[in-house]
Amino acid sequence: MTASENIRIFFRDSLGLLSLDVAFEAPMKGITALFGPSGSGKTTVLRCIAGLHRARWGRCEIGSDIWQAEGYFRPVYERRIGYVFQEASLFAHLSVKNNLLFGMQDKNEDRMQSFSEVVRLLGVEYLLNRMPIKLSGGERQRVAIGRALLSGPGLLLMDEPLSALDTASKEEIMPYLERLQASLDIPIFYVSHDMNEVDRLADHLVLIENGHVLASGSLAKLQSDPSLMLASRPHAAVSLNAEVVSYDSDFKIARFAINGGFLNAPSQKLEIGDRRRLKIYAGDVSLSRAAASSSTIDNHIPVRITDFRETEPAQIIVFMALGHEGSGERLLARITKKSWATLGLDVGQRLYAQIKAVELFRRSDQ
Amino acid sequence: MNQTIDTELWRPIELSIALAFITTALLLILGAPLAWWLARSKVWWKEAVATLVAMPLVLPPTVLGFYLLIALGPNGPGGYIASLWGGRTLAFSFPGLVIGSLLYSMPFVVQPIRNAFEAIGDRPLEVAATLRATPWQSFWRVAAPLARPGFMTGAILGFAHTLGEFGVVLMIGGNIPDQTRVLSIAIFDYVETSQWALAHMLAAGMVIFAFIVIFSMMIIEKNVSGSRE
């Protein structure tokens, strides 16, 4: 991959209390999450990328396409984006169908084909003739996503599309987002302050705090970076991309290949070759010196300790790499300081990680 | 008698309605961009412009009429414009009445449209821009339709106030049949000359007309906004 195939962002501006100074790169594929606390400036970054806000100093390159540079600013309506706002913001005077058609430049056969596809993908067929005011929050957001997609974007920008929704509506939309991620081949920027969404959806992560980029890199790398707070948060976890290698239909257990080992997890029927995202919480991982064979825990994987951090109260976050050579994916375990001392653990040691639970999600294509 | 009714009743009515229609149409065309600018511009002096637009609300019609009379007269800009087609003055003429009505009725049209534009907020226009709509398209496809209630209100108020204006018309138009003798002037004239029957007919007609216009607009508005739900 050459540099010009990346998205390269630099914005500097001062807005009220926030002084914004961000610079990062992101790949031209998959979901890049902009994560940070409220008021950290992540929405502003997204608005700058869209051109809804013009940063006083900035440079915005989408591959070889330059949207902002010194003395140059491409207006919003000439940028090939799709933007999903926090509130659906449907046009109140237009039906769902006309909302969806709003951004479609020409309505030839090809485009109408993609219209039916998007409508099906987001499950909004039955809403087409309704007015926005008659829709539930989740339905509105789905229409808003469809509307953005149908404008034929080269980059999809989503500003906390789930945060205005209740838990039920969030769960209603999540599967659509995951399907979207799998079926779209354009890059997506996804602003969120909910790490659960990020763990589930993102491929790449940009951590933003106080108007600055704290770290930027692949999700897996940042999740297991000892210098970041992500690994010490209460529900710290790693997301692993996995492929099904076998399926035991008697016990409904799928066996997944990941970089550095195999994992078993209960699942509905999966085909060999199916891709899933696995999420493993640090709290669901325990460590042992031997590969225990008689245990209710299904997964014992050889690992090598790469680092550790103390955290409150009297706990240790252990950073590991899969495989005794330590060349595979990263894994986290949360154990007590007492276990750490009793077992005499230290960096470089080879152990077995016992993984009690694995969450399964759909996975984007790499 | 038929002849009398025609000239005494119908001509003032026709003139009034023509004046109100032309004024309202011009105000919608000129007032919409002005209202848009007042709603969206960030320049500090826009409220000064808004104040100028609103002045007729406060000024006695005679004051407005007095200045208009000077402006439209032979020595004012109106006289210069009239000279272009060989006239002497715009005062005491139908075009003069239109100009006066434009100024007098402007706040009634501009204010509701400005409020409607402001009520839309930035968001729908931002959405339109992210969907590749140019500012011009955003205005026509999003702002104008969303501000429709404001346009309706502005049109009704502008029409009604033009129809009902008396003071300014009297000052700059006088009472010339077929030229400036509009309804309100005719009623005043009939009362002055004790022609009560004619005054009654015109006055009652105005009451009924005003009721029908406002009532039907309300019904239309209710139906239109009802279909949105």
PDB file of C-alpha atoms in Angstrom, chain A residues 28-220:
ATOM      1  CA  MET A  28      -8.883   3.355   2.568  1.00  0.00           C
ATOM      2  CA  LYS A  29     -10.956   0.371   3.670  1.00  0.00           C
ATOM      3  CA  GLY A  30     -12.845  -0.909   6.663  1.00  0.00           C
ATOM      4  CA  ILE A  31     -14.202   1.016   9.615  1.00  0.00           C
ATOM      5  CA  THR A  32     -12.040   3.599  11.307  1.00  0.00           C
ATOM      6  CA  ALA A  33     -13.465   4.506  14.696  1.00  0.00           C
ATOM      7  CA  LEU A  34     -12.851   7.943  16.176  1.00  0.00           C
ATOM      8  CA  PHE A  35     -13.146   7.246  19.867  1.00  0.00           C
ATOM      9  CA  GLY A  36     -12.984   9.603  22.788  1.00  0.00           C
ATOM     10  CA  PRO A  37     -15.002  11.176  25.600  1.00  0.00           C
ATOM     11  CA  SER A  38     -17.756  13.711  24.898  1.00  0.00           C
ATOM     12  CA  GLY A  39     -16.351  17.115  24.027  1.00  0.00           C
ATOM     13  CA  SER A  40     -13.019  15.695  22.909  1.00  0.00           C
ATOM     14  CA  GLY A  41     -13.495  17.040  19.393  1.00  0.00           C
ATOM     15  CA  LYS A  42     -14.173  13.836  17.477  1.00  0.00           C
ATOM     16  CA  THR A  43     -17.401  15.139  15.943  1.00  0.00           C
ATOM     17  CA  THR A  44     -15.569  18.319  14.941  1.00  0.00           C
ATOM     18  CA  VAL A  45     -12.936  16.212  13.192  1.00  0.00           C
ATOM     19  CA  LEU A  46     -15.682  14.431  11.270  1.00  0.00           C
ATOM     20  CA  ARG A  47     -17.311  17.758  10.348  1.00  0.00           C
ATOM     21  CA  CYS A  48     -13.951  19.030   9.129  1.00  0.00           C
ATOM     22  CA  ILE A  49     -13.523  15.953   6.930  1.00  0.00           C
ATOM     23  CA  ALA A  50     -17.005  16.490   5.507  1.00  0.00           C
ATOM     24  CA  GLY A  51     -16.318  20.187   4.964  1.00  0.00           C
ATOM     25  CA  LEU A  52     -19.197  21.198   7.251  1.00  0.00           C
ATOM     26  CA  HIS A  53     -16.617  23.024   9.317  1.00  0.00           C
ATOM     27  CA  ARG A  54     -13.614  24.694   7.786  1.00  0.00           C
ATOM     28  CA  ALA A  55     -10.621  24.292  10.055  1.00  0.00           C
ATOM     29  CA  ARG A  56      -8.407  27.341   9.935  1.00  0.00           C
ATOM     30  CA  TRP A  57      -5.387  25.174   9.146  1.00  0.00           C
ATOM     31  CA  GLY A  58      -5.967  21.825   7.610  1.00  0.00           C
ATOM     32  CA  ARG A  59      -5.133  19.228   5.088  1.00  0.00           C
ATOM     33  CA  CYS A  60      -7.470  16.447   4.087  1.00  0.00           C
ATOM     34  CA  GLU A  61      -6.414  13.819   1.567  1.00  0.00           C
ATOM     35  CA  ILE A  62      -8.648  10.925   0.647  1.00  0.00           C
ATOM     36  CA  GLY A  63      -6.285   8.713  -1.303  1.00  0.00           C
ATOM     37  CA  SER A  64      -5.097  10.850  -4.182  1.00  0.00           C
ATOM     38  CA  ASP A  65      -8.076  13.175  -3.814  1.00  0.00           C
ATOM     39  CA  ILE A  66      -7.319  16.419  -1.994  1.00  0.00           C
ATOM     40  CA  TRP A  67     -10.285  18.013  -0.225  1.00  0.00           C
ATOM     41  CA  GLN A  68      -8.511  20.638   1.775  1.00  0.00           C
ATOM     42  CA  ALA A  69      -5.044  22.114   1.555  1.00  0.00           C
ATOM     43  CA  GLU A  70      -3.470  25.471   2.110  1.00  0.00           C
ATOM     44  CA  GLY A  71      -5.598  27.954   0.220  1.00  0.00           C
ATOM     45  CA  TYR A  72      -7.906  25.263  -1.062  1.00  0.00           C
ATOM     46  CA  PHE A  73     -11.214  24.104   0.348  1.00  0.00           C
ATOM     47  CA  ARG A  74     -13.602  21.912  -1.573  1.00  0.00           C
ATOM     48  CA  PRO A  75     -17.219  22.711  -0.682  1.00  0.00           C
ATOM     49  CA  VAL A  76     -19.251  20.011   1.052  1.00  0.00           C
ATOM     50  CA  TYR A  77     -21.497  19.354  -1.916  1.00  0.00           C
ATOM     51  CA  GLU A  78     -18.526  18.520  -4.128  1.00  0.00           C
ATOM     52  CA  ARG A  79     -17.114  15.924  -1.723  1.00  0.00           C
ATOM     53  CA  ARG A  80     -18.178  12.351  -2.383  1.00  0.00           C
ATOM     54  CA  ILE A  81     -19.294  11.606   1.149  1.00  0.00           C
ATOM     55  CA  GLY A  82     -22.200  10.078   2.924  1.00  0.00           C
ATOM     56  CA  TYR A  83     -22.842  11.629   6.335  1.00  0.00           C
ATOM     57  CA  VAL A  84     -25.006  10.065   9.017  1.00  0.00           C
ATOM     58  CA  PHE A  85     -25.769  12.507  11.790  1.00  0.00           C
ATOM     59  CA  GLN A  86     -26.396  11.683  15.423  1.00  0.00           C
ATOM     60  CA  GLU A  87     -30.082  12.432  14.963  1.00  0.00           C
ATOM     61  CA  ALA A  88     -31.444  10.982  11.744  1.00  0.00           C
ATOM     62  CA  SER A  89     -32.345  14.457  10.440  1.00  0.00           C
ATOM     63  CA  LEU A  90     -34.680  13.212   7.732  1.00  0.00           C
ATOM     64  CA  PHE A  91     -36.354  15.873   5.613  1.00  0.00           C
ATOM     65  CA  ALA A  92     -39.737  16.324   7.287  1.00  0.00           C
ATOM     66  CA  HIS A  93     -41.418  17.429   4.064  1.00  0.00           C
ATOM     67  CA  LEU A  94     -40.439  14.316   2.109  1.00  0.00           C
ATOM     68  CA  SER A  95     -41.607  10.727   2.305  1.00  0.00           C
ATOM     69  CA  VAL A  96     -39.119   8.010   3.211  1.00  0.00           C
ATOM     70  CA  LYS A  97     -38.782   7.158  -0.464  1.00  0.00           C
ATOM     71  CA  ASN A  98     -38.064  10.743  -1.472  1.00  0.00           C
ATOM     72  CA  ASN A  99     -35.631  11.096   1.400  1.00  0.00           C
ATOM     73  CA  LEU A 100     -33.782   8.079   0.054  1.00  0.00           C
ATOM     74  CA  LEU A 101     -33.837   9.424  -3.500  1.00  0.00           C
ATOM     75  CA  PHE A 102     -32.712  12.926  -2.508  1.00  0.00           C
ATOM     76  CA  GLY A 103     -29.019  12.411  -3.064  1.00  0.00           C
ATOM     77  CA  MET A 104     -29.260  10.129  -6.087  1.00  0.00           C
ATOM     78  CA  GLN A 105     -27.817  12.089  -8.959  1.00  0.00           C
ATOM     79  CA  ASP A 106     -29.308  10.117 -11.806  1.00  0.00           C
ATOM     80  CA  LYS A 107     -32.018   7.547 -11.560  1.00  0.00           C
ATOM     81  CA  ASN A 108     -31.069   5.185 -14.348  1.00  0.00           C
ATOM     82  CA  GLU A 109     -31.533   1.431 -14.157  1.00  0.00           C
ATOM     83  CA  ASP A 110     -28.217   0.738 -12.442  1.00  0.00           C
ATOM     84  CA  ARG A 111     -28.905   3.252  -9.730  1.00  0.00           C
ATOM     85  CA  MET A 112     -32.433   1.982  -9.190  1.00  0.00           C
ATOM     86  CA  GLN A 113     -30.923  -1.463  -8.820  1.00  0.00           C
ATOM     87  CA  SER A 114     -28.737  -0.216  -6.003  1.00  0.00           C
ATOM     88  CA  PHE A 115     -31.788   1.533  -4.594  1.00  0.00           C
ATOM     89  CA  SER A 116     -33.570  -1.795  -4.160  1.00  0.00           C
ATOM     90  CA  GLU A 117     -30.397  -3.338  -2.756  1.00  0.00           C
ATOM     91  CA  VAL A 118     -29.913  -0.655  -0.123  1.00  0.00           C
ATOM     92  CA  VAL A 119     -33.591  -0.719   0.755  1.00  0.00           C
ATOM     93  CA  ARG A 120     -33.341  -4.462   1.262  1.00  0.00           C
ATOM     94  CA  LEU A 121     -30.027  -4.300   3.130  1.00  0.00           C
ATOM     95  CA  LEU A 122     -31.483  -1.855   5.648  1.00  0.00           C
ATOM     96  CA  GLY A 123     -34.902  -3.457   5.784  1.00  0.00           C
ATOM     97  CA  VAL A 124     -36.875  -0.308   5.016  1.00  0.00           C
ATOM     98  CA  GLU A 125     -39.110  -1.592   2.178  1.00  0.00           C
ATOM     99  CA  TYR A 126     -42.230  -1.374   4.299  1.00  0.00           C
ATOM    100  CA  LEU A 127     -41.541   2.262   5.202  1.00  0.00           C
ATOM    101  CA  LEU A 128     -41.137   3.742   1.740  1.00  0.00           C
ATOM    102  CA  ASN A 129     -44.438   5.592   1.563  1.00  0.00           C
ATOM    103  CA  ARG A 130     -44.469   6.866   5.119  1.00  0.00           C
ATOM    104  CA  MET A 131     -43.568  10.331   6.335  1.00  0.00           C
ATOM    105  CA  PRO A 132     -40.561  10.561   8.694  1.00  0.00           C
ATOM    106  CA  ILE A 133     -42.656  11.697  11.656  1.00  0.00           C
ATOM    107  CA  LYS A 134     -44.389   8.284  11.651  1.00  0.00           C
ATOM    108  CA  LEU A 135     -41.129   6.343  12.079  1.00  0.00           C
ATOM    109  CA  SER A 136     -39.478   5.036  15.232  1.00  0.00           C
ATOM    110  CA  GLY A 137     -36.010   6.259  16.154  1.00  0.00           C
ATOM    111  CA  GLY A 138     -34.352   3.113  14.859  1.00  0.00           C
ATOM    112  CA  GLU A 139     -36.281   3.193  11.583  1.00  0.00           C
ATOM    113  CA  ARG A 140     -35.356   6.826  11.014  1.00  0.00           C
ATOM    114  CA  GLN A 141     -31.687   6.138  11.541  1.00  0.00           C
ATOM    115  CA  ARG A 142     -31.836   3.229   9.095  1.00  0.00           C
ATOM    116  CA  VAL A 143     -33.424   5.478   6.479  1.00  0.00           C
ATOM    117  CA  ALA A 144     -30.761   8.116   7.155  1.00  0.00           C
ATOM    118  CA  ILE A 145     -28.038   5.527   6.604  1.00  0.00           C
ATOM    119  CA  GLY A 146     -29.706   4.395   3.379  1.00  0.00           C
ATOM    120  CA  ARG A 147     -30.033   7.977   2.186  1.00  0.00           C
ATOM    121  CA  ALA A 148     -26.321   8.549   2.751  1.00  0.00           C
ATOM    122  CA  LEU A 149     -25.393   5.319   0.946  1.00  0.00           C
ATOM    123  CA  LEU A 150     -27.577   6.088  -2.072  1.00  0.00           C
ATOM    124  CA  SER A 151     -25.758   9.339  -2.771  1.00  0.00           C
ATOM    125  CA  GLY A 152     -22.919   7.119  -3.993  1.00  0.00           C
ATOM    126  CA  PRO A 153     -20.283   8.085  -1.421  1.00  0.00           C
ATOM    127  CA  GLY A 154     -16.613   7.258  -1.618  1.00  0.00           C
ATOM    128  CA  LEU A 155     -16.323   7.745   2.123  1.00  0.00           C
ATOM    129  CA  LEU A 156     -19.036   7.174   4.702  1.00  0.00           C
ATOM    130  CA  LEU A 157     -18.951   9.387   7.803  1.00  0.00           C
ATOM    131  CA  MET A 158     -21.059   8.352  10.776  1.00  0.00           C
ATOM    132  CA  ASP A 159     -21.378  10.587  13.808  1.00  0.00           C
ATOM    133  CA  GLU A 160     -22.501   8.440  16.748  1.00  0.00           C
ATOM    134  CA  PRO A 161     -25.411   7.066  14.737  1.00  0.00           C
ATOM    135  CA  LEU A 162     -26.584   4.974  17.682  1.00  0.00           C
ATOM    136  CA  SER A 163     -26.143   7.347  20.596  1.00  0.00           C
ATOM    137  CA  ALA A 164     -29.548   8.994  20.273  1.00  0.00           C
ATOM    138  CA  LEU A 165     -31.266   5.598  20.389  1.00  0.00           C
ATOM    139  CA  ASP A 166     -32.422   3.445  23.273  1.00  0.00           C
ATOM    140  CA  THR A 167     -30.844   0.052  23.873  1.00  0.00           C
ATOM    141  CA  ALA A 168     -33.503  -1.846  21.957  1.00  0.00           C
ATOM    142  CA  SER A 169     -33.145   0.344  18.859  1.00  0.00           C
ATOM    143  CA  LYS A 170     -29.361   0.067  19.092  1.00  0.00           C
ATOM    144  CA  GLU A 171     -29.586  -3.705  19.036  1.00  0.00           C
ATOM    145  CA  GLU A 172     -32.011  -3.367  16.129  1.00  0.00           C
ATOM    146  CA  ILE A 173     -29.523  -1.358  14.057  1.00  0.00           C
ATOM    147  CA  MET A 174     -26.274  -3.118  14.958  1.00  0.00           C
ATOM    148  CA  PRO A 175     -26.851  -6.105  12.669  1.00  0.00           C
ATOM    149  CA  TYR A 176     -27.515  -3.698   9.775  1.00  0.00           C
ATOM    150  CA  LEU A 177     -24.274  -1.881  10.502  1.00  0.00           C
ATOM    151  CA  GLU A 178     -22.394  -5.170  10.558  1.00  0.00           C
ATOM    152  CA  ARG A 179     -23.988  -6.230   7.278  1.00  0.00           C
ATOM    153  CA  LEU A 180     -23.105  -2.845   5.857  1.00  0.00           C
ATOM    154  CA  GLN A 181     -19.515  -3.194   6.883  1.00  0.00           C
ATOM    155  CA  ALA A 182     -19.302  -6.565   5.194  1.00  0.00           C
ATOM    156  CA  SER A 183     -20.982  -5.525   1.939  1.00  0.00           C
ATOM    157  CA  LEU A 184     -19.486  -2.073   1.368  1.00  0.00           C
ATOM    158  CA  ASP A 185     -16.091  -1.559  -0.120  1.00  0.00           C
ATOM    159  CA  ILE A 186     -15.726   2.087   0.866  1.00  0.00           C
ATOM    160  CA  PRO A 187     -13.970   3.316   3.994  1.00  0.00           C
ATOM    161  CA  ILE A 188     -16.178   4.277   6.915  1.00  0.00           C
ATOM    162  CA  PHE A 189     -15.340   6.755   9.672  1.00  0.00           C
ATOM    163  CA  TYR A 190     -17.345   6.034  12.771  1.00  0.00           C
ATOM    164  CA  VAL A 191     -17.433   8.450  15.706  1.00  0.00           C
ATOM    165  CA  SER A 192     -18.299   6.866  19.026  1.00  0.00           C
ATOM    166  CA  HIS A 193     -17.831   7.233  22.745  1.00  0.00           C
ATOM    167  CA  ASP A 194     -18.993   3.669  23.362  1.00  0.00           C
ATOM    168  CA  MET A 195     -16.101   1.206  23.314  1.00  0.00           C
ATOM    169  CA  ASN A 196     -18.531  -1.708  22.911  1.00  0.00           C
ATOM    170  CA  GLU A 197     -19.521  -0.407  19.493  1.00  0.00           C
ATOM    171  CA  VAL A 198     -15.880   0.080  18.624  1.00  0.00           C
ATOM    172  CA  ASP A 199     -14.864  -3.428  19.748  1.00  0.00           C
ATOM    173  CA  ARG A 200     -17.615  -4.816  17.597  1.00  0.00           C
ATOM    174  CA  LEU A 201     -17.313  -2.734  14.448  1.00  0.00           C
ATOM    175  CA  ALA A 202     -13.960  -1.048  14.066  1.00  0.00           C
ATOM    176  CA  ASP A 203     -10.896  -2.240  12.182  1.00  0.00           C
ATOM    177  CA  HIS A 204      -8.852   0.845  12.823  1.00  0.00           C
ATOM    178  CA  LEU A 205      -8.966   3.152  15.791  1.00  0.00           C
ATOM    179  CA  VAL A 206      -8.114   6.780  16.403  1.00  0.00           C
ATOM    180  CA  LEU A 207      -8.165   7.777  20.066  1.00  0.00           C
ATOM    181  CA  ILE A 208      -9.013  11.431  20.545  1.00  0.00           C
ATOM    182  CA  GLU A 209      -8.828  13.339  23.774  1.00  0.00           C
ATOM    183  CA  ASN A 210      -9.025  17.040  24.388  1.00  0.00           C
ATOM    184  CA  GLY A 211      -8.673  17.885  20.721  1.00  0.00           C
ATOM    185  CA  HIS A 212      -5.564  15.754  20.257  1.00  0.00           C
ATOM    186  CA  VAL A 213      -4.873  12.314  18.847  1.00  0.00           C
ATOM    187  CA  LEU A 214      -3.730  10.058  21.660  1.00  0.00           C
ATOM    188  CA  ALA A 215      -3.025   7.081  19.430  1.00  0.00           C
ATOM    189  CA  SER A 216      -3.947   5.756  16.041  1.00  0.00           C
ATOM    190  CA  GLY A 217      -3.578   2.253  14.659  1.00  0.00           C
ATOM    191  CA  SER A 218      -5.295  -1.038  14.096  1.00  0.00           C
ATOM    192  CA  LEU A 219      -7.956  -1.841  16.677  1.00  0.00           C
ATOM    193  CA  ALA A 220      -6.198  -4.975  17.901  1.00  0.00           C
TER     194      ALA A 220
END
